[in-house]
């Protein structure tokens, strides 16, 4: 049940085993909650998007969305019982940030956001089908490999963030050459494989009859991966268009 998604860690459901006997978590319920979160995210993203193209200042909205979503996500990870309230709040705050980021990409590369959205959901549904058909087996080695790759990417991004304070950056990851594009392809691949771990984790949570509120928590965890995948798609497409 181990997942590299910080919200869907190994102990999350195991601690709750047997608590959801009367009203257990269901797969359909998780799908419904995830859909609601996506709608909320799109609503606030659309608002920021319109503000940007109406010529209004969106920096405060973008900053509030990034910081707010980060804080709420941390609280949700440590207090899963609050996820029915915090997960929707996270989705709305994340939407403010994504709307501004997407608008900036769209202003530079017309049509890029539509392509990124279509690619993100295409990957989501393709991997879901592959997972349900049993073509991908979530083994211990598979989990370990994806987790290690994800951690490696996180460390590189953190190093790059720190270096930027000194006017430096990690070579290639922001460049538009062949090497930069290959790096982005690899990162997109790792983000996509995290979806498989999330599917497996949610399925096991349903099997263990986790409490009903875990539907919101699982939806929140899946949203984290989808947001990361979408942002990496934007980066990859912008490199290709450059």
PDB file of C-alpha atoms in Angstrom:
ATOM      1  CA  UNK A   1       0.000   0.000   0.000  1.00  0.00           C
ATOM      2  CA  UNK A   2       2.999   2.292  -0.029  1.00  0.00           C
ATOM      3  CA  UNK A   3       2.636   5.333  -2.295  1.00  0.00           C
ATOM      4  CA  UNK A   4       5.077   8.127  -3.103  1.00  0.00           C
ATOM      5  CA  UNK A   5       2.153  10.533  -2.841  1.00  0.00           C
ATOM      6  CA  UNK A   6       2.684  12.119   0.621  1.00  0.00           C
ATOM      7  CA  UNK A   7      -1.041  12.073   1.370  1.00  0.00           C
ATOM      8  CA  UNK A   8      -1.472   8.386   0.515  1.00  0.00           C
ATOM      9  CA  UNK A   9       1.239   6.833   2.630  1.00  0.00           C
ATOM     10  CA  UNK A  10       1.365   3.220   3.724  1.00  0.00           C
ATOM     11  CA  UNK A  11      -0.019   3.661   7.236  1.00  0.00           C
ATOM     12  CA  UNK A  12      -2.998   5.855   6.330  1.00  0.00           C
ATOM     13  CA  UNK A  13      -5.574   3.117   5.794  1.00  0.00           C
ATOM     14  CA  UNK A  14      -3.961   0.433   7.956  1.00  0.00           C
ATOM     15  CA  UNK A  15      -4.511   2.584  11.052  1.00  0.00           C
ATOM     16  CA  UNK A  16      -8.215   2.847  10.178  1.00  0.00           C
ATOM     17  CA  UNK A  17      -8.873  -0.792   9.362  1.00  0.00           C
ATOM     18  CA  UNK A  18     -12.253  -1.890  10.680  1.00  0.00           C
ATOM     19  CA  UNK A  19     -13.463   1.604  11.635  1.00  0.00           C
ATOM     20  CA  UNK A  20     -15.797   2.005   8.676  1.00  0.00           C
ATOM     21  CA  UNK A  21     -18.038  -1.023   9.177  1.00  0.00           C
ATOM     22  CA  UNK A  22     -21.376   0.858   9.199  1.00  0.00           C
ATOM     23  CA  UNK A  23     -20.509   3.441   6.563  1.00  0.00           C
ATOM     24  CA  UNK A  24     -17.407   2.253   4.716  1.00  0.00           C
ATOM     25  CA  UNK A  25     -15.497   3.976   1.996  1.00  0.00           C
ATOM     26  CA  UNK A  26     -16.567   2.921  -1.513  1.00  0.00           C
ATOM     27  CA  UNK A  27     -14.958   3.226  -4.925  1.00  0.00           C
ATOM     28  CA  UNK A  28     -17.977   5.040  -6.377  1.00  0.00           C
ATOM     29  CA  UNK A  29     -17.999   7.433  -3.440  1.00  0.00           C
ATOM     30  CA  UNK A  30     -14.315   8.208  -4.002  1.00  0.00           C
ATOM     31  CA  UNK A  31     -14.943   8.845  -7.699  1.00  0.00           C
ATOM     32  CA  UNK A  32     -17.820  11.194  -6.835  1.00  0.00           C
ATOM     33  CA  UNK A  33     -15.763  13.131  -4.301  1.00  0.00           C
ATOM     34  CA  UNK A  34     -12.851  13.437  -6.733  1.00  0.00           C
ATOM     35  CA  UNK A  35     -15.229  14.788  -9.385  1.00  0.00           C
ATOM     36  CA  UNK A  36     -16.563  17.399  -6.944  1.00  0.00           C
ATOM     37  CA  UNK A  37     -13.018  18.495  -6.135  1.00  0.00           C
ATOM     38  CA  UNK A  38     -12.210  18.817  -9.842  1.00  0.00           C
ATOM     39  CA  UNK A  39     -15.298  20.980 -10.387  1.00  0.00           C
ATOM     40  CA  UNK A  40     -14.321  23.282  -7.510  1.00  0.00           C
ATOM     41  CA  UNK A  41     -10.756  23.532  -8.823  1.00  0.00           C
ATOM     42  CA  UNK A  42     -11.946  24.369 -12.328  1.00  0.00           C
ATOM     43  CA  UNK A  43     -14.367  27.022 -11.017  1.00  0.00           C
ATOM     44  CA  UNK A  44     -11.695  29.027  -9.199  1.00  0.00           C
ATOM     45  CA  UNK A  45      -9.162  28.424 -11.974  1.00  0.00           C
ATOM     46  CA  UNK A  46     -11.650  29.857 -14.479  1.00  0.00           C
ATOM     47  CA  UNK A  47     -12.045  32.953 -12.270  1.00  0.00           C
ATOM     48  CA  UNK A  48      -8.296  33.640 -12.115  1.00  0.00           C
ATOM     49  CA  UNK A  49      -7.999  32.889 -15.826  1.00  0.00           C
ATOM     50  CA  UNK A  50     -10.628  35.531 -16.660  1.00  0.00           C
ATOM     51  CA  UNK A  51      -9.020  38.051 -14.320  1.00  0.00           C
ATOM     52  CA  UNK A  52      -5.710  37.630 -16.144  1.00  0.00           C
ATOM     53  CA  UNK A  53      -7.131  38.063 -19.632  1.00  0.00           C
ATOM     54  CA  UNK A  54      -9.257  41.018 -18.475  1.00  0.00           C
ATOM     55  CA  UNK A  55      -5.969  42.765 -17.737  1.00  0.00           C
ATOM     56  CA  UNK A  56      -6.338  42.627 -13.965  1.00  0.00           C
ATOM     57  CA  UNK A  57      -3.598  41.823 -11.458  1.00  0.00           C
ATOM     58  CA  UNK A  58      -3.594  38.120 -10.580  1.00  0.00           C
ATOM     59  CA  UNK A  59      -0.325  37.915  -8.649  1.00  0.00           C
ATOM     60  CA  UNK A  60      -2.089  38.233  -5.243  1.00  0.00           C
ATOM     61  CA  UNK A  61      -4.571  35.495  -6.212  1.00  0.00           C
ATOM     62  CA  UNK A  62      -1.803  33.246  -7.481  1.00  0.00           C
ATOM     63  CA  UNK A  63       0.295  33.781  -4.360  1.00  0.00           C
ATOM     64  CA  UNK A  64      -2.674  33.212  -2.053  1.00  0.00           C
ATOM     65  CA  UNK A  65      -3.532  30.053  -3.963  1.00  0.00           C
ATOM     66  CA  UNK A  66      -0.015  28.599  -3.793  1.00  0.00           C
ATOM     67  CA  UNK A  67       0.593  29.362  -0.110  1.00  0.00           C
ATOM     68  CA  UNK A  68      -2.973  28.553   0.945  1.00  0.00           C
ATOM     69  CA  UNK A  69      -3.075  25.245  -0.925  1.00  0.00           C
ATOM     70  CA  UNK A  70       0.292  24.234   0.546  1.00  0.00           C
ATOM     71  CA  UNK A  71      -0.799  24.958   4.131  1.00  0.00           C
ATOM     72  CA  UNK A  72      -4.205  23.286   3.737  1.00  0.00           C
ATOM     73  CA  UNK A  73      -2.647  20.218   2.109  1.00  0.00           C
ATOM     74  CA  UNK A  74      -0.234  19.782   5.027  1.00  0.00           C
ATOM     75  CA  UNK A  75      -3.062  20.026   7.557  1.00  0.00           C
ATOM     76  CA  UNK A  76      -5.159  17.552   5.560  1.00  0.00           C
ATOM     77  CA  UNK A  77      -2.302  15.043   5.409  1.00  0.00           C
ATOM     78  CA  UNK A  78      -1.914  15.110   9.203  1.00  0.00           C
ATOM     79  CA  UNK A  79      -5.662  15.351   9.999  1.00  0.00           C
ATOM     80  CA  UNK A  80      -7.498  13.064   7.525  1.00  0.00           C
ATOM     81  CA  UNK A  81     -10.767  13.358   9.485  1.00  0.00           C
ATOM     82  CA  UNK A  82     -10.950  17.012   8.444  1.00  0.00           C
ATOM     83  CA  UNK A  83     -10.702  16.139   4.743  1.00  0.00           C
ATOM     84  CA  UNK A  84     -14.477  16.575   4.051  1.00  0.00           C
ATOM     85  CA  UNK A  85     -13.934  20.274   4.819  1.00  0.00           C
ATOM     86  CA  UNK A  86     -10.280  20.801   3.926  1.00  0.00           C
ATOM     87  CA  UNK A  87     -10.186  18.893   0.614  1.00  0.00           C
ATOM     88  CA  UNK A  88     -12.739  21.250  -1.062  1.00  0.00           C
ATOM     89  CA  UNK A  89     -10.866  24.243   0.360  1.00  0.00           C
ATOM     90  CA  UNK A  90      -7.608  22.869  -1.050  1.00  0.00           C
ATOM     91  CA  UNK A  91      -9.215  22.376  -4.460  1.00  0.00           C
ATOM     92  CA  UNK A  92     -10.455  25.977  -4.576  1.00  0.00           C
ATOM     93  CA  UNK A  93      -7.110  27.426  -3.479  1.00  0.00           C
ATOM     94  CA  UNK A  94      -5.216  25.218  -5.917  1.00  0.00           C
ATOM     95  CA  UNK A  95      -7.566  26.397  -8.647  1.00  0.00           C
ATOM     96  CA  UNK A  96      -6.627  30.027  -8.004  1.00  0.00           C
ATOM     97  CA  UNK A  97      -2.973  29.151  -8.528  1.00  0.00           C
ATOM     98  CA  UNK A  98      -3.483  26.888 -11.544  1.00  0.00           C
ATOM     99  CA  UNK A  99      -5.747  29.433 -13.243  1.00  0.00           C
ATOM    100  CA  UNK A 100      -3.055  32.095 -13.063  1.00  0.00           C
ATOM    101  CA  UNK A 101      -0.238  29.763 -14.100  1.00  0.00           C
ATOM    102  CA  UNK A 102      -2.288  28.357 -16.990  1.00  0.00           C
ATOM    103  CA  UNK A 103      -3.221  31.838 -18.206  1.00  0.00           C
ATOM    104  CA  UNK A 104       0.442  32.874 -18.318  1.00  0.00           C
ATOM    105  CA  UNK A 105       1.347  29.807 -20.372  1.00  0.00           C
ATOM    106  CA  UNK A 106      -1.642  30.381 -22.647  1.00  0.00           C
ATOM    107  CA  UNK A 107      -0.679  34.007 -23.251  1.00  0.00           C
ATOM    108  CA  UNK A 108       2.720  32.858 -24.486  1.00  0.00           C
ATOM    109  CA  UNK A 109       1.648  29.682 -26.314  1.00  0.00           C
ATOM    110  CA  UNK A 110      -1.912  29.770 -27.626  1.00  0.00           C
ATOM    111  CA  UNK A 111      -3.778  26.495 -27.098  1.00  0.00           C
ATOM    112  CA  UNK A 112      -1.199  24.967 -24.746  1.00  0.00           C
ATOM    113  CA  UNK A 113      -3.548  24.671 -21.757  1.00  0.00           C
ATOM    114  CA  UNK A 114      -6.167  22.773 -23.744  1.00  0.00           C
ATOM    115  CA  UNK A 115      -3.479  20.363 -24.923  1.00  0.00           C
ATOM    116  CA  UNK A 116      -2.142  19.923 -21.370  1.00  0.00           C
ATOM    117  CA  UNK A 117      -5.606  19.229 -19.947  1.00  0.00           C
ATOM    118  CA  UNK A 118      -6.417  16.699 -22.676  1.00  0.00           C
ATOM    119  CA  UNK A 119      -3.075  14.938 -22.254  1.00  0.00           C
ATOM    120  CA  UNK A 120      -3.426  14.826 -18.456  1.00  0.00           C
ATOM    121  CA  UNK A 121      -6.864  13.209 -18.533  1.00  0.00           C
ATOM    122  CA  UNK A 122      -5.895  10.937 -21.409  1.00  0.00           C
ATOM    123  CA  UNK A 123      -3.024   9.617 -19.306  1.00  0.00           C
ATOM    124  CA  UNK A 124      -5.345   9.286 -16.291  1.00  0.00           C
ATOM    125  CA  UNK A 125      -7.942   7.191 -18.115  1.00  0.00           C
ATOM    126  CA  UNK A 126      -5.376   5.183 -20.079  1.00  0.00           C
ATOM    127  CA  UNK A 127      -3.541   4.181 -16.906  1.00  0.00           C
ATOM    128  CA  UNK A 128      -6.815   3.419 -15.143  1.00  0.00           C
ATOM    129  CA  UNK A 129      -7.781   1.033 -17.933  1.00  0.00           C
ATOM    130  CA  UNK A 130      -4.341  -0.568 -17.943  1.00  0.00           C
ATOM    131  CA  UNK A 131      -4.478  -0.934 -14.158  1.00  0.00           C
ATOM    132  CA  UNK A 132      -7.969  -2.478 -14.144  1.00  0.00           C
ATOM    133  CA  UNK A 133      -6.949  -4.932 -16.868  1.00  0.00           C
ATOM    134  CA  UNK A 134      -4.054  -6.034 -14.690  1.00  0.00           C
ATOM    135  CA  UNK A 135      -1.424  -5.102 -17.268  1.00  0.00           C
ATOM    136  CA  UNK A 136       0.521  -3.224 -14.592  1.00  0.00           C
ATOM    137  CA  UNK A 137       1.251  -5.144 -11.412  1.00  0.00           C
ATOM    138  CA  UNK A 138       1.870  -2.962  -8.372  1.00  0.00           C
ATOM    139  CA  UNK A 139       4.653  -5.004  -6.808  1.00  0.00           C
ATOM    140  CA  UNK A 140       7.004  -4.028  -4.009  1.00  0.00           C
ATOM    141  CA  UNK A 141       9.794  -3.288  -6.496  1.00  0.00           C
ATOM    142  CA  UNK A 142       7.434  -1.210  -8.649  1.00  0.00           C
ATOM    143  CA  UNK A 143       6.455   0.903  -5.643  1.00  0.00           C
ATOM    144  CA  UNK A 144      10.062   1.276  -4.545  1.00  0.00           C
ATOM    145  CA  UNK A 145      11.157   2.349  -8.028  1.00  0.00           C
ATOM    146  CA  UNK A 146       8.444   4.986  -8.433  1.00  0.00           C
ATOM    147  CA  UNK A 147       8.973   6.280  -4.907  1.00  0.00           C
ATOM    148  CA  UNK A 148      12.727   6.598  -5.411  1.00  0.00           C
ATOM    149  CA  UNK A 149      12.276   8.432  -8.713  1.00  0.00           C
ATOM    150  CA  UNK A 150       9.705  10.779  -7.204  1.00  0.00           C
ATOM    151  CA  UNK A 151      11.933  11.567  -4.249  1.00  0.00           C
ATOM    152  CA  UNK A 152      14.856  12.194  -6.592  1.00  0.00           C
ATOM    153  CA  UNK A 153      12.798  14.674  -8.627  1.00  0.00           C
ATOM    154  CA  UNK A 154      11.660  16.446  -5.464  1.00  0.00           C
ATOM    155  CA  UNK A 155      15.254  16.811  -4.273  1.00  0.00           C
ATOM    156  CA  UNK A 156      16.375  18.228  -7.634  1.00  0.00           C
ATOM    157  CA  UNK A 157      13.510  20.749  -7.623  1.00  0.00           C
ATOM    158  CA  UNK A 158      14.377  21.760  -4.048  1.00  0.00           C
ATOM    159  CA  UNK A 159      18.054  22.247  -4.937  1.00  0.00           C
ATOM    160  CA  UNK A 160      17.052  24.311  -7.979  1.00  0.00           C
ATOM    161  CA  UNK A 161      14.751  26.454  -5.804  1.00  0.00           C
ATOM    162  CA  UNK A 162      17.580  27.191  -3.354  1.00  0.00           C
ATOM    163  CA  UNK A 163      20.115  27.896  -6.122  1.00  0.00           C
ATOM    164  CA  UNK A 164      17.823  30.504  -7.671  1.00  0.00           C
ATOM    165  CA  UNK A 165      18.358  32.712  -4.621  1.00  0.00           C
ATOM    166  CA  UNK A 166      21.995  32.913  -5.716  1.00  0.00           C
ATOM    167  CA  UNK A 167      21.235  33.482  -9.394  1.00  0.00           C
ATOM    168  CA  UNK A 168      21.969  29.864 -10.326  1.00  0.00           C
ATOM    169  CA  UNK A 169      19.892  26.872 -11.412  1.00  0.00           C
ATOM    170  CA  UNK A 170      20.219  23.147 -12.024  1.00  0.00           C
ATOM    171  CA  UNK A 171      21.391  22.575 -15.634  1.00  0.00           C
ATOM    172  CA  UNK A 172      18.987  21.319 -18.334  1.00  0.00           C
ATOM    173  CA  UNK A 173      15.729  21.011 -16.339  1.00  0.00           C
ATOM    174  CA  UNK A 174      14.477  24.407 -17.568  1.00  0.00           C
ATOM    175  CA  UNK A 175      16.160  24.325 -20.979  1.00  0.00           C
ATOM    176  CA  UNK A 176      14.307  23.756 -24.244  1.00  0.00           C
ATOM    177  CA  UNK A 177      16.913  21.636 -25.998  1.00  0.00           C
ATOM    178  CA  UNK A 178      16.729  17.899 -26.592  1.00  0.00           C
ATOM    179  CA  UNK A 179      18.125  17.068 -23.143  1.00  0.00           C
ATOM    180  CA  UNK A 180      15.635  19.392 -21.434  1.00  0.00           C
ATOM    181  CA  UNK A 181      12.724  17.822 -23.300  1.00  0.00           C
ATOM    182  CA  UNK A 182      13.901  14.294 -22.444  1.00  0.00           C
ATOM    183  CA  UNK A 183      14.140  15.260 -18.761  1.00  0.00           C
ATOM    184  CA  UNK A 184      10.584  16.615 -18.846  1.00  0.00           C
ATOM    185  CA  UNK A 185       9.375  13.417 -20.532  1.00  0.00           C
ATOM    186  CA  UNK A 186      10.936  11.345 -17.766  1.00  0.00           C
ATOM    187  CA  UNK A 187       9.352  13.523 -15.064  1.00  0.00           C
ATOM    188  CA  UNK A 188       5.944  13.272 -16.771  1.00  0.00           C
ATOM    189  CA  UNK A 189       6.381   9.501 -16.855  1.00  0.00           C
ATOM    190  CA  UNK A 190       7.159   9.334 -13.140  1.00  0.00           C
ATOM    191  CA  UNK A 191       4.189  11.578 -12.309  1.00  0.00           C
ATOM    192  CA  UNK A 192       1.950   9.325 -14.405  1.00  0.00           C
ATOM    193  CA  UNK A 193       3.174   6.174 -12.643  1.00  0.00           C
ATOM    194  CA  UNK A 194       2.228   7.760  -9.338  1.00  0.00           C
ATOM    195  CA  UNK A 195      -1.372   7.548 -10.537  1.00  0.00           C
ATOM    196  CA  UNK A 196      -1.050   3.757 -10.641  1.00  0.00           C
ATOM    197  CA  UNK A 197       0.117   3.735  -7.023  1.00  0.00           C
ATOM    198  CA  UNK A 198      -2.814   5.954  -6.087  1.00  0.00           C
ATOM    199  CA  UNK A 199      -5.299   3.617  -7.817  1.00  0.00           C
ATOM    200  CA  UNK A 200      -3.871   0.656  -5.948  1.00  0.00           C
ATOM    201  CA  UNK A 201      -3.914   2.508  -2.638  1.00  0.00           C
ATOM    202  CA  UNK A 202      -7.561   3.574  -3.033  1.00  0.00           C
ATOM    203  CA  UNK A 203      -8.620   0.059  -4.027  1.00  0.00           C
ATOM    204  CA  UNK A 204      -6.985  -1.379  -0.922  1.00  0.00           C
ATOM    205  CA  UNK A 205      -8.664   1.259   1.236  1.00  0.00           C
ATOM    206  CA  UNK A 206     -12.055   0.151  -0.098  1.00  0.00           C
ATOM    207  CA  UNK A 207     -11.170  -3.483   0.561  1.00  0.00           C
ATOM    208  CA  UNK A 208     -10.251  -2.667   4.162  1.00  0.00           C
ATOM    209  CA  UNK A 209     -13.553  -0.814   4.679  1.00  0.00           C
ATOM    210  CA  UNK A 210     -12.008   2.499   5.687  1.00  0.00           C
ATOM    211  CA  UNK A 211     -14.366   5.165   7.139  1.00  0.00           C
ATOM    212  CA  UNK A 212     -16.587   7.158   4.791  1.00  0.00           C
ATOM    213  CA  UNK A 213     -14.631  10.395   5.222  1.00  0.00           C
ATOM    214  CA  UNK A 214     -11.625   8.695   3.627  1.00  0.00           C
ATOM    215  CA  UNK A 215     -13.382   9.102   0.256  1.00  0.00           C
ATOM    216  CA  UNK A 216     -12.628  12.818   0.504  1.00  0.00           C
ATOM    217  CA  UNK A 217      -9.092  12.124   1.656  1.00  0.00           C
ATOM    218  CA  UNK A 218      -8.432   9.683  -1.184  1.00  0.00           C
ATOM    219  CA  UNK A 219      -9.866  12.169  -3.685  1.00  0.00           C
ATOM    220  CA  UNK A 220      -7.578  14.832  -2.265  1.00  0.00           C
ATOM    221  CA  UNK A 221      -4.564  12.534  -2.657  1.00  0.00           C
ATOM    222  CA  UNK A 222      -5.443  11.785  -6.265  1.00  0.00           C
ATOM    223  CA  UNK A 223      -5.818  15.519  -6.929  1.00  0.00           C
ATOM    224  CA  UNK A 224      -2.270  16.131  -5.730  1.00  0.00           C
ATOM    225  CA  UNK A 225      -0.919  13.751  -8.360  1.00  0.00           C
ATOM    226  CA  UNK A 226      -3.158  15.133 -11.114  1.00  0.00           C
ATOM    227  CA  UNK A 227      -2.076  18.710 -10.406  1.00  0.00           C
ATOM    228  CA  UNK A 228       1.594  17.694 -10.542  1.00  0.00           C
ATOM    229  CA  UNK A 229       1.049  15.788 -13.801  1.00  0.00           C
ATOM    230  CA  UNK A 230      -0.792  18.756 -15.374  1.00  0.00           C
ATOM    231  CA  UNK A 231       1.966  21.212 -14.439  1.00  0.00           C
ATOM    232  CA  UNK A 232       4.627  18.899 -15.858  1.00  0.00           C
ATOM    233  CA  UNK A 233       2.586  18.579 -19.056  1.00  0.00           C
ATOM    234  CA  UNK A 234       2.564  22.375 -19.357  1.00  0.00           C
ATOM    235  CA  UNK A 235       6.338  22.493 -18.883  1.00  0.00           C
ATOM    236  CA  UNK A 236       6.921  19.761 -21.448  1.00  0.00           C
ATOM    237  CA  UNK A 237       4.645  21.309 -24.070  1.00  0.00           C
ATOM    238  CA  UNK A 238       6.185  24.765 -23.568  1.00  0.00           C
ATOM    239  CA  UNK A 239       9.663  23.314 -24.153  1.00  0.00           C
ATOM    240  CA  UNK A 240       8.496  21.590 -27.336  1.00  0.00           C
ATOM    241  CA  UNK A 241       6.819  24.754 -28.623  1.00  0.00           C
ATOM    242  CA  UNK A 242       9.949  26.751 -27.908  1.00  0.00           C
TER     243      UNK A 242
END
